[in-house]
Short mmCIF file of C-alpha atoms and ligand atoms in Angstrom, two decimals:
data_model
loop_
_atom_site.label_atom_id
_atom_site.label_comp_id
_atom_site.label_asym_id
_atom_site.label_seq_id
_atom_site.Cartn_x
_atom_site.Cartn_y
_atom_site.Cartn_z
CA MET L 157 39.46 51.11 35.24
CA SER L 158 40.12 51.13 31.51
CA GLU L 159 37.19 50.27 29.27
CA LYS L 160 37.44 46.79 27.83
CA GLN L 161 37.55 46.66 24.05
CA ILE L 162 34.14 45.73 22.67
CA CYS L 163 34.12 42.20 21.29
CA THR L 164 31.29 40.29 19.66
CA ARG L 165 31.03 36.95 17.96
CA VAL L 166 28.86 34.76 15.84
CA ALA L 167 29.01 31.09 16.74
CA PRO L 168 27.33 28.88 14.15
CA SER L 169 27.05 25.12 14.49
CA PRO L 170 28.09 23.46 11.23
CA THR L 171 25.19 21.05 11.08
CA GLY L 172 23.47 21.96 7.85
CA ASP L 173 23.05 24.55 5.14
CA PRO L 174 24.27 28.05 5.99
CA HIS L 175 21.17 29.69 7.45
CA VAL L 176 20.03 33.28 6.85
CA GLY L 177 19.62 33.54 10.63
CA THR L 178 23.38 33.09 10.99
CA ALA L 179 23.97 35.92 8.53
CA TYR L 180 21.45 38.07 10.42
CA GLN L 181 23.26 37.54 13.71
CA ALA L 182 26.67 37.98 12.11
CA LEU L 183 25.58 41.28 10.58
CA PHE L 184 24.33 42.79 13.85
CA ASN L 185 27.36 41.56 15.77
CA TYR L 186 29.69 42.90 13.11
CA ALA L 187 28.00 46.28 12.80
CA PHE L 188 27.84 46.78 16.55
CA ALA L 189 31.51 45.89 17.13
CA LYS L 190 32.80 47.87 14.16
CA GLY L 191 30.83 50.96 15.14
CA ARG L 192 32.72 50.97 18.43
CA GLY L 193 36.25 50.11 17.36
CA GLY L 194 35.73 46.54 18.53
CA ARG L 195 36.60 43.04 17.40
CA PHE L 196 34.30 40.55 15.74
CA ILE L 197 34.98 36.80 15.99
CA LEU L 198 33.66 33.84 14.08
CA ARG L 199 33.67 30.67 16.15
CA ILE L 200 32.62 27.25 14.98
CA GLU L 201 30.56 25.37 17.57
CA ASP L 202 30.99 21.79 16.45
CA THR L 203 30.53 20.00 19.75
CA ASP L 204 27.74 17.90 18.30
CA GLN L 205 30.04 15.33 16.74
CA ALA L 206 27.29 13.35 15.10
CA ARG L 207 25.75 16.27 13.23
CA SER L 208 28.71 18.56 12.50
CA THR L 209 30.45 18.31 9.16
CA ALA L 210 33.49 19.99 7.62
CA GLU L 211 31.42 20.57 4.50
CA SER L 212 28.82 22.55 6.40
CA GLU L 213 31.53 24.63 8.06
CA GLN L 214 33.03 25.36 4.67
CA ALA L 215 29.65 26.38 3.31
CA ILE L 216 29.03 28.72 6.25
CA LEU L 217 32.37 30.47 5.85
CA GLU L 218 31.93 30.72 2.10
CA SER L 219 28.38 32.09 2.36
CA LEU L 220 29.29 34.72 4.94
CA HIS L 221 32.26 35.76 2.81
CA TRP L 222 30.01 35.96 -0.23
CA LEU L 223 27.82 38.34 1.73
CA GLY L 224 30.90 40.48 2.29
CA LEU L 225 31.13 39.95 6.03
CA GLN L 226 34.58 39.79 7.55
CA TRP L 227 35.80 38.71 10.94
CA ASP L 228 38.96 39.67 12.79
CA GLU L 229 39.45 36.21 14.25
CA GLY L 230 38.20 32.84 13.11
CA PRO L 231 39.18 29.36 12.00
CA ASP L 232 40.22 30.55 8.54
CA VAL L 233 42.03 33.73 9.57
CA GLY L 234 43.47 32.68 12.93
CA GLY L 235 43.94 35.10 15.81
CA PRO L 236 45.28 35.30 19.34
CA HIS L 237 42.44 33.39 21.02
CA GLY L 238 42.42 30.28 18.87
CA PRO L 239 41.70 27.61 18.04
CA TYR L 240 38.30 28.86 16.86
CA ARG L 241 36.79 25.45 16.33
CA GLN L 242 35.39 23.96 19.53
CA SER L 243 36.34 20.41 18.60
CA GLU L 244 39.96 21.56 18.87
CA ARG L 245 39.48 22.99 22.35
CA THR L 246 38.35 19.92 24.26
CA GLU L 247 41.39 20.03 26.59
CA ILE L 248 40.44 23.54 27.66
CA TYR L 249 36.90 22.42 28.51
CA ARG L 250 38.05 19.35 30.43
CA GLU L 251 40.44 21.38 32.49
CA HIS L 252 37.66 23.82 33.36
CA VAL L 253 35.35 20.97 34.30
CA HIS L 254 37.99 19.70 36.71
CA ARG L 255 38.01 23.11 38.32
CA LEU L 256 34.25 22.99 38.78
CA LEU L 257 34.40 19.45 40.18
CA ALA L 258 37.19 20.34 42.60
CA ALA L 259 35.26 23.36 43.86
CA GLY L 260 32.10 21.30 44.32
CA ASN L 261 30.21 23.29 41.67
CA ALA L 262 29.67 20.29 39.45
CA TYR L 263 29.34 16.56 39.96
CA ARG L 264 29.64 13.30 38.08
CA CYS L 265 26.38 11.64 37.20
CA PHE L 266 26.41 7.89 36.58
CA CYS L 267 22.71 7.49 35.86
CA THR L 268 21.99 5.27 32.90
CA ARG L 269 20.04 6.30 29.84
CA GLU L 270 17.24 3.91 30.86
CA ARG L 271 16.92 5.56 34.24
CA LEU L 272 16.83 9.03 32.69
CA ASP L 273 14.23 7.94 30.14
CA THR L 274 12.02 6.53 32.88
CA LEU L 275 12.40 9.76 34.85
CA ARG L 276 11.49 11.84 31.87
CA GLY L 277 8.45 9.72 31.22
CA ARG L 278 7.32 10.11 34.79
CA GLN L 279 7.97 13.81 35.19
CA GLY L 280 7.02 15.18 31.80
CA ALA L 281 9.43 16.53 29.27
CA ASP L 282 10.18 19.84 31.00
CA THR L 283 11.60 18.81 34.30
CA GLY L 284 14.52 16.56 33.77
CA TYR L 285 16.91 15.04 36.19
CA ASP L 286 16.09 14.30 39.84
CA ARG L 287 19.65 15.09 41.00
CA LEU L 288 20.25 11.61 42.41
CA CYS L 289 24.02 11.76 41.84
CA ARG L 290 24.36 15.26 43.30
CA ASN L 291 24.52 13.63 46.72
CA LEU L 292 27.16 11.01 45.94
CA ALA L 293 30.12 11.22 48.30
CA ALA L 294 33.23 12.59 46.61
CA ASP L 295 35.29 9.47 47.23
CA GLU L 296 32.59 7.17 45.84
CA SER L 297 32.27 9.35 42.74
CA GLN L 298 36.03 9.23 42.30
CA ARG L 299 36.17 5.47 42.80
CA ARG L 300 33.42 4.75 40.26
CA ALA L 301 35.03 7.03 37.69
CA GLU L 302 38.37 5.33 38.14
CA ALA L 303 36.73 1.93 37.83
CA GLY L 304 35.73 2.99 34.33
CA GLU L 305 32.01 3.51 34.87
CA PRO L 306 30.69 5.93 32.24
CA PHE L 307 29.49 9.29 33.51
CA VAL L 308 28.52 12.79 32.50
CA VAL L 309 29.34 15.92 34.49
CA ARG L 310 26.45 18.12 35.57
CA MET L 311 26.56 21.64 36.97
CA LYS L 312 24.96 22.48 40.28
CA ILE L 313 22.02 24.81 39.92
CA PRO L 314 20.83 26.52 43.11
CA LEU L 315 17.99 24.58 44.70
CA ALA L 316 15.96 27.66 45.65
CA GLY L 317 15.61 31.34 44.89
CA GLU L 318 15.59 32.94 41.49
CA CYS L 319 17.99 33.88 38.77
CA VAL L 320 17.91 37.56 37.88
CA PHE L 321 19.66 38.83 34.78
CA THR L 322 19.33 41.62 32.28
CA ASP L 323 18.76 41.37 28.58
CA LEU L 324 19.63 44.57 26.81
CA LEU L 325 16.37 44.60 24.85
CA ARG L 326 14.03 43.13 27.45
CA GLY L 327 15.32 44.53 30.73
CA GLU L 328 15.35 42.49 33.90
CA ILE L 329 14.35 38.83 33.57
CA ARG L 330 13.66 36.54 36.52
CA LYS L 331 13.45 32.80 36.54
CA ASP L 332 12.92 30.43 39.47
CA TRP L 333 15.92 28.20 39.89
CA ALA L 334 13.52 25.37 40.67
CA SER L 335 12.60 25.28 36.98
CA VAL L 336 16.20 24.90 35.82
CA ASP L 337 17.85 21.52 35.43
CA ASP L 338 21.32 20.48 36.60
CA GLN L 339 22.60 20.87 33.07
CA VAL L 340 25.03 18.33 31.63
CA LEU L 341 28.33 20.09 30.92
CA LEU L 342 30.51 17.23 29.78
CA LYS L 343 29.07 14.29 27.89
CA SER L 344 30.17 10.71 28.46
CA ASP L 345 32.32 10.88 25.32
CA GLY L 346 34.35 13.65 26.96
CA PHE L 347 32.88 16.33 24.68
CA PRO L 348 31.40 19.46 26.21
CA THR L 349 27.79 20.49 25.72
CA TYR L 350 26.95 23.77 24.03
CA HIS L 351 26.45 25.56 27.37
CA LEU L 352 29.87 24.78 28.78
CA ALA L 353 31.88 25.40 25.64
CA ASN L 354 29.96 28.55 24.79
CA VAL L 355 30.51 30.21 28.18
CA ILE L 356 34.18 29.24 28.45
CA ASP L 357 34.92 30.45 24.95
CA ASP L 358 33.05 33.71 25.31
CA HIS L 359 35.05 34.39 28.44
CA LEU L 360 38.46 33.32 27.13
CA MET L 361 37.94 35.12 23.84
CA GLY L 362 37.06 38.35 25.64
CA VAL L 363 33.53 38.60 24.30
CA THR L 364 31.83 41.60 25.90
CA HIS L 365 28.44 41.42 24.16
CA VAL L 366 26.59 38.20 23.44
CA ILE L 367 24.23 39.10 20.62
CA ARG L 368 22.34 36.04 19.40
CA GLY L 369 18.94 34.58 18.61
CA GLU L 370 16.03 34.71 21.02
CA GLU L 371 15.91 30.92 21.18
CA TRP L 372 18.85 31.03 23.58
CA LEU L 373 17.15 33.28 26.15
CA ASN L 374 16.06 30.29 28.21
CA SER L 375 19.65 29.10 28.49
CA VAL L 376 20.89 32.32 30.08
CA PRO L 377 20.26 31.24 33.72
CA LYS L 378 22.53 28.24 33.19
CA HIS L 379 25.16 30.48 31.63
CA VAL L 380 24.84 33.05 34.40
CA GLN L 381 25.39 30.31 36.97
CA LEU L 382 28.44 29.07 35.11
CA TYR L 383 29.96 32.56 35.05
CA ASP L 384 29.33 32.72 38.80
CA HIS L 385 30.83 29.28 39.44
CA PHE L 386 33.96 30.34 37.59
CA GLY L 387 33.98 33.78 39.19
CA TRP L 388 33.96 35.53 35.80
CA GLN L 389 32.43 38.80 34.74
CA LYS L 390 29.29 38.29 32.67
CA PRO L 391 28.94 39.76 29.19
CA VAL L 392 26.03 41.94 28.13
CA PHE L 393 23.23 39.72 26.82
CA CYS L 394 21.21 40.87 23.84
CA HIS L 395 18.80 38.40 22.25
CA LEU L 396 17.71 39.34 18.76
CA PRO L 397 14.09 38.71 17.78
CA LEU L 398 13.45 35.55 15.79
CA LEU L 399 12.88 35.92 12.08
CA ARG L 400 9.33 34.98 11.09
CA ASN L 401 7.57 33.41 8.15
CA ASN L 402 5.19 35.71 6.37
CA ASP L 403 2.12 33.77 7.47
CA PRO L 404 -0.88 34.84 9.57
CA ASN L 405 0.58 33.44 12.80
CA LYS L 406 4.05 34.79 12.05
CA THR L 407 5.58 31.41 12.86
CA LYS L 408 9.33 31.06 13.34
CA LEU L 409 11.14 31.19 10.00
CA SER L 410 11.53 27.61 8.93
CA LYS L 411 12.78 25.75 5.92
CA ARG L 412 9.43 23.99 5.82
CA LYS L 413 7.88 27.20 4.50
CA ASN L 414 10.66 29.38 3.15
CA PRO L 415 14.09 28.92 1.70
CA THR L 416 16.43 29.58 4.63
CA SER L 417 19.77 28.70 3.12
CA ILE L 418 22.03 31.59 2.10
CA ARG L 419 23.04 29.40 -0.83
CA TYR L 420 19.50 29.49 -2.14
CA TYR L 421 19.46 33.31 -2.22
CA ARG L 422 22.75 33.29 -4.06
CA ARG L 423 21.50 30.73 -6.58
CA ALA L 424 18.24 32.59 -7.05
CA GLY L 425 20.11 35.73 -8.06
CA TYR L 426 19.91 37.94 -5.00
CA LEU L 427 22.76 40.36 -4.53
CA PRO L 428 24.75 40.03 -1.33
CA GLU L 429 24.42 43.72 -0.52
CA ALA L 430 20.65 43.56 -0.97
CA LEU L 431 20.31 40.50 1.24
CA LEU L 432 22.45 42.11 3.95
CA ASN L 433 20.43 45.32 3.70
CA PHE L 434 17.24 43.29 4.03
CA LEU L 435 18.58 41.43 7.09
CA GLY L 436 19.53 44.80 8.58
CA MET L 437 15.88 45.80 8.33
CA MET L 438 14.84 42.88 10.51
CA GLY L 439 13.95 44.68 13.72
CA TRP L 440 15.94 47.80 12.94
CA LEU L 441 15.59 50.95 10.88
CA MET L 442 18.00 53.67 9.87
CA PRO L 443 17.40 56.78 11.97
CA ASN L 444 16.44 58.69 8.79
CA GLY L 445 13.92 56.00 7.86
CA GLU L 446 15.70 55.15 4.59
CA GLU L 447 15.15 51.50 3.75
CA LYS L 448 18.06 51.14 1.39
CA PHE L 449 21.31 51.28 3.32
CA THR L 450 24.78 49.76 3.32
CA VAL L 451 26.64 47.84 6.01
CA ALA L 452 28.78 50.96 6.50
CA ASP L 453 25.59 52.97 7.18
CA MET L 454 24.61 50.35 9.70
CA VAL L 455 28.03 50.42 11.36
CA ALA L 456 27.71 54.18 11.75
CA ASN L 457 24.15 54.14 13.06
CA LEU L 458 23.33 50.91 14.86
CA LYS L 459 22.39 51.18 18.52
CA LEU L 460 21.32 47.88 19.99
CA GLU L 461 18.67 49.60 22.13
CA ASP L 462 16.87 50.62 18.93
CA ILE L 463 16.19 47.02 17.88
CA SER L 464 12.48 46.34 18.14
CA LEU L 465 11.16 43.04 19.39
CA GLY L 466 8.00 42.77 17.29
CA GLY L 467 8.84 39.62 15.30
CA PRO L 468 10.51 40.72 12.05
CA VAL L 469 8.93 39.07 9.03
CA PHE L 470 11.19 37.61 6.35
CA ASP L 471 9.01 38.87 3.56
CA GLN L 472 10.19 37.52 0.21
CA ASP L 473 8.30 40.19 -1.74
CA LYS L 474 10.05 42.93 0.15
CA LEU L 475 13.42 41.28 -0.41
CA ARG L 476 12.70 41.02 -4.11
CA TRP L 477 11.70 44.69 -4.23
CA LEU L 478 14.90 45.71 -2.48
CA ASN L 479 17.01 43.47 -4.71
CA ALA L 480 15.45 45.07 -7.78
CA ARG L 481 16.38 48.50 -6.46
CA TYR L 482 20.01 47.43 -6.15
CA ILE L 483 20.06 46.01 -9.65
CA ARG L 484 18.52 49.17 -11.10
CA GLU L 485 20.20 51.82 -9.00
CA ASN L 486 23.66 50.48 -8.28
CA TYR L 487 24.76 49.04 -11.61
CA ASN L 488 25.27 50.44 -15.07
CA ALA L 489 25.24 48.10 -18.08
CA ALA L 490 28.91 47.20 -17.69
CA GLY L 491 28.46 46.58 -13.99
CA LEU L 492 25.45 44.38 -14.59
CA CYS L 493 27.43 42.46 -17.18
CA GLY L 494 30.06 41.69 -14.55
CA LEU L 495 27.38 40.71 -12.10
CA LEU L 496 25.78 38.28 -14.53
CA GLU L 497 29.13 36.83 -15.46
CA ALA L 498 29.87 36.09 -11.84
CA TRP L 499 26.42 34.67 -11.20
CA ALA L 500 25.50 32.67 -14.28
CA LEU L 501 28.29 32.53 -16.75
CA ASN L 502 30.84 31.30 -14.32
CA ARG L 503 33.01 28.31 -15.07
CA GLU L 504 32.04 26.40 -12.01
CA MET L 505 28.38 26.32 -13.02
CA TYR L 506 29.26 25.56 -16.62
CA GLN L 507 31.48 22.68 -15.61
CA ARG L 508 28.70 21.11 -13.60
CA ILE L 509 26.00 21.61 -16.20
CA ILE L 510 27.86 20.83 -19.42
CA PRO L 511 28.14 17.07 -18.85
CA LEU L 512 24.36 16.92 -18.47
CA VAL L 513 23.57 19.08 -21.47
CA GLN L 514 26.17 18.05 -24.03
CA PRO L 515 24.52 14.72 -24.94
CA ARG L 516 21.29 16.62 -25.60
CA LEU L 517 22.65 19.55 -27.61
CA GLU L 518 21.88 19.38 -31.33
CA ARG L 519 22.80 22.99 -31.91
CA LEU L 520 24.50 25.38 -29.52
CA ALA L 521 21.24 27.28 -29.64
CA ASP L 522 19.56 24.52 -27.61
CA TRP L 523 21.65 25.61 -24.68
CA GLY L 524 19.29 28.34 -23.52
CA HIS L 525 16.20 26.16 -23.49
CA LEU L 526 17.89 23.16 -21.90
CA THR L 527 19.59 25.06 -19.13
CA ALA L 528 16.95 27.68 -18.32
CA PRO L 529 15.73 25.88 -15.17
CA PHE L 530 19.25 26.14 -13.70
CA PHE L 531 19.21 29.90 -14.03
CA ALA L 532 15.76 30.56 -12.66
CA ASP L 533 14.17 30.93 -9.28
CA GLU L 534 10.62 29.74 -9.99
CA VAL L 535 9.68 27.90 -13.19
CA PRO L 536 6.33 28.05 -15.02
CA LEU L 537 4.22 25.11 -13.91
CA PRO L 538 1.87 23.41 -16.35
CA ALA L 539 -0.74 22.04 -13.91
CA GLU L 540 -2.02 19.48 -16.39
CA ASP L 541 1.35 17.75 -16.63
CA LEU L 542 1.86 17.37 -12.91
CA PRO L 543 -0.44 14.50 -11.81
CA ILE L 544 1.14 11.08 -11.61
CA LYS L 545 -0.16 8.64 -14.20
CA GLY L 546 -3.01 6.66 -12.68
CA LEU L 547 -3.39 9.04 -9.71
CA ASP L 548 -5.29 12.28 -9.27
CA GLY L 549 -3.90 15.72 -8.45
CA VAL L 550 -4.82 15.42 -4.77
CA ARG L 551 -2.78 12.26 -4.26
CA THR L 552 0.06 13.63 -6.39
CA ALA L 553 0.23 16.67 -4.11
CA GLU L 554 0.36 14.37 -1.12
CA ILE L 555 3.14 12.33 -2.61
CA LEU L 556 5.10 15.46 -3.42
CA GLN L 557 4.58 16.55 0.18
CA LEU L 558 6.06 13.26 1.39
CA VAL L 559 9.00 13.80 -0.93
CA VAL L 560 9.51 17.35 0.39
CA TRP L 561 9.59 16.01 3.94
CA ARG L 562 12.08 13.36 2.99
CA LEU L 563 14.28 15.96 1.31
CA GLU L 564 14.10 18.16 4.40
CA GLN L 565 15.73 15.33 6.32
CA GLN L 566 18.30 14.66 3.65
CA ARG L 567 21.75 16.07 4.29
CA ASP L 568 23.63 14.43 1.47
CA PHE L 569 22.27 16.17 -1.61
CA THR L 570 24.52 14.48 -4.15
CA ALA L 571 23.10 12.63 -7.15
CA PRO L 572 23.79 9.09 -5.85
CA ALA L 573 22.23 9.90 -2.49
CA LEU L 574 19.14 11.38 -4.14
CA ASP L 575 18.91 8.40 -6.45
CA ALA L 576 18.87 6.02 -3.47
CA LEU L 577 16.42 8.15 -1.55
CA LEU L 578 13.87 8.47 -4.34
CA ARG L 579 14.14 4.81 -5.29
CA GLU L 580 13.37 3.84 -1.73
CA THR L 581 10.54 6.37 -1.58
CA ALA L 582 8.94 4.98 -4.74
CA GLU L 583 9.24 1.45 -3.44
CA LYS L 584 7.64 2.25 -0.11
CA LEU L 585 4.81 4.11 -1.81
CA ALA L 586 4.28 1.15 -4.14
CA LEU L 587 5.01 3.33 -7.16
CA LYS L 588 7.21 2.65 -10.14
CA LEU L 589 10.28 4.88 -10.03
CA ARG L 590 9.17 6.43 -13.30
CA GLN L 591 5.81 7.33 -11.81
CA LEU L 592 7.42 9.15 -8.91
CA LEU L 593 10.01 10.96 -11.01
CA ALA L 594 7.60 12.27 -13.64
CA PRO L 595 6.01 15.01 -11.48
CA LEU L 596 9.45 15.90 -10.12
CA PHE L 597 10.69 16.61 -13.64
CA VAL L 598 7.70 18.87 -14.23
CA ALA L 599 7.86 20.62 -10.87
CA LEU L 600 11.58 21.28 -11.07
CA SER L 601 11.99 22.18 -14.72
CA GLY L 602 8.50 23.22 -15.80
CA ARG L 603 8.46 20.54 -18.51
CA THR L 604 8.25 16.81 -18.94
CA ALA L 605 11.75 16.24 -20.30
CA TRP L 606 14.92 17.72 -18.89
CA THR L 607 18.50 16.87 -18.05
CA PRO L 608 18.99 13.80 -15.77
CA LEU L 609 16.97 14.38 -12.66
CA PHE L 610 19.28 13.44 -9.78
CA ASP L 611 22.26 15.38 -11.15
CA SER L 612 20.04 18.33 -11.91
CA MET L 613 18.59 18.30 -8.41
CA ALA L 614 22.08 18.23 -6.93
CA ILE L 615 22.98 21.32 -8.95
CA LEU L 616 19.83 23.20 -7.95
CA GLY L 617 20.42 22.45 -4.27
CA SER L 618 18.04 21.49 -1.53
CA ASP L 619 16.29 24.81 -0.92
CA LEU L 620 15.56 25.57 -4.55
CA VAL L 621 14.30 22.03 -5.12
CA ARG L 622 12.00 22.12 -2.13
CA MET L 623 10.75 25.60 -3.00
CA ARG L 624 9.75 24.46 -6.50
CA LEU L 625 8.12 21.31 -5.14
CA ARG L 626 6.14 23.36 -2.62
CA ARG L 627 4.90 25.54 -5.48
CA ALA L 628 3.85 22.47 -7.44
CA ILE L 629 1.90 21.25 -4.41
CA GLU L 630 0.12 24.61 -4.34
CA VAL L 631 -0.64 24.46 -8.05
CA LEU L 632 -2.19 21.03 -7.47
CA GLY L 633 -4.50 22.54 -4.85
CA GLY L 634 -2.35 21.97 -1.75
CA VAL L 635 -2.78 19.44 1.04
CA SER L 636 -5.59 20.20 3.52
CA ALA L 637 -4.69 20.60 7.21
CA LYS L 638 -6.64 17.44 8.03
CA ARG L 639 -4.82 15.43 5.40
CA GLN L 640 -1.49 16.87 6.56
CA LYS L 641 -1.98 15.12 9.90
CA GLU L 642 -2.83 11.80 8.27
CA LEU L 643 0.05 12.24 5.89
CA ASP L 644 2.38 12.86 8.79
CA LYS L 645 1.34 9.47 10.21
CA GLU L 646 1.83 7.84 6.83
CA TYR L 647 5.29 9.36 6.69
CA THR L 648 6.23 8.06 10.13
CA ARG L 649 4.97 4.60 9.29
CA LEU L 650 6.91 4.44 6.02
CA PHE L 651 10.05 6.40 6.71
CA GLY L 652 10.34 6.92 10.46
CA ARG L 653 9.92 10.01 12.59
CA ARG L 654 10.78 13.46 11.22
CA ASP L 655 13.09 15.75 13.26
N1 LIG D 94 26.00 27.42 18.28
C1 LIG D 94 24.86 28.19 18.63
C2 LIG D 94 23.98 28.31 17.40
O1 LIG D 94 24.33 27.79 16.38
C3 LIG D 94 25.30 29.57 19.10
C4 LIG D 94 24.38 30.22 20.05
C5 LIG D 94 25.07 31.41 20.66
O2 LIG D 94 25.34 32.36 19.91
O3 LIG D 94 25.34 31.39 21.84
O4 LIG D 94 22.92 28.88 17.42
#
């Protein structure tokens, strides 16, 4: 039998800012495939219609390109296994679901949302569906579907025994089938769920190695069963360790604590090759122990078995240290000049900033002072200017915390959207808009007067804004753990539940 060509993929969902975790997975998938003469695919998993946006997809592609990663097949470059956007493949999924239904490996479920909610309430969040519709006679199921009753399609999970599969880094893993739900494969809107689309695409695209984040490990039994239902050969599964915050409990890297958007690292002046090198160090080391290495070095040396599972910490200090080495060691003065031109002196940035600065320029020389906050990572924070008029530092920190939480939930980071959001926030907190905006000016620019706030925030971007606000909260003394809980309640009462 001839060896199948190695093929890997990265499969981001375009539901937000391009995440460093996506770049991390892309890098390992790329390096592994390229070290073995294989293919590397980028696939867009946009089955969540409500949350996926074209803008997010664009930002993901752009950010991965900025990092210097390239794929052989993808929505922007095409390829023989397209389309590479799941929303354009719904016919393929439906046809496969029909196959499962015809073979008795899946069934229509007509249960209403109310019924499912009641079940969930009764059985606890973990165990889901009681499989009521699994026993519907085929002709009744057909009749109800034809009569127009809404339904989802669920896969049949074995009722007893255990699922045994191998993860390349963890060895054999066993899971009782009794703990696995009859997963929904096709939603009532005719769109597939992640599980169905992911397995079908990996198979049809010839993916031999599924290298992805650890958070998907629990889904493997469902995927394994789908491969079996279809009679397909399973890929090698390799779940990369989750990136961690640099905190005592090494919690999962989250935007609550760290900037996680690739765009932030670009804006804050990190070099793509340094960021990639840093991501390569997450769970892996060059055989010679050298910490500074290129993607080509990684391609030549990466063996998946060498990846270590001890949660890799996304340590900002280490990243900064590595970035500094690149700036010092890889660039002469002319090179650095080019780098700065591309980063700061580029027309796109100028065009966005000039309209804000021009009305405030008395001499061209004011440019530097007025625009400095746009070209910085952190800004100096004068603690005495932060507290809101009439309130103390403790309450100001709490209010900033509420604002950070609101911004975390905010997808539209344009000036009008931010304007509306902060107006509403001030109103609900019984503050004058001016009172709420004053500490934001200070936290974001390091001074009391700056260019117009909403436009400036839009230019900085969500991660940089939240990072500076988090620093201001720290400068004000932070919010105690006890108060965090109360604040969380206050937030829910005023603005609704957070994701
Ligand atoms: N769309 C999934 C994600 O964004 C992909 C998971 C996988 O690689 O299977 O994480």
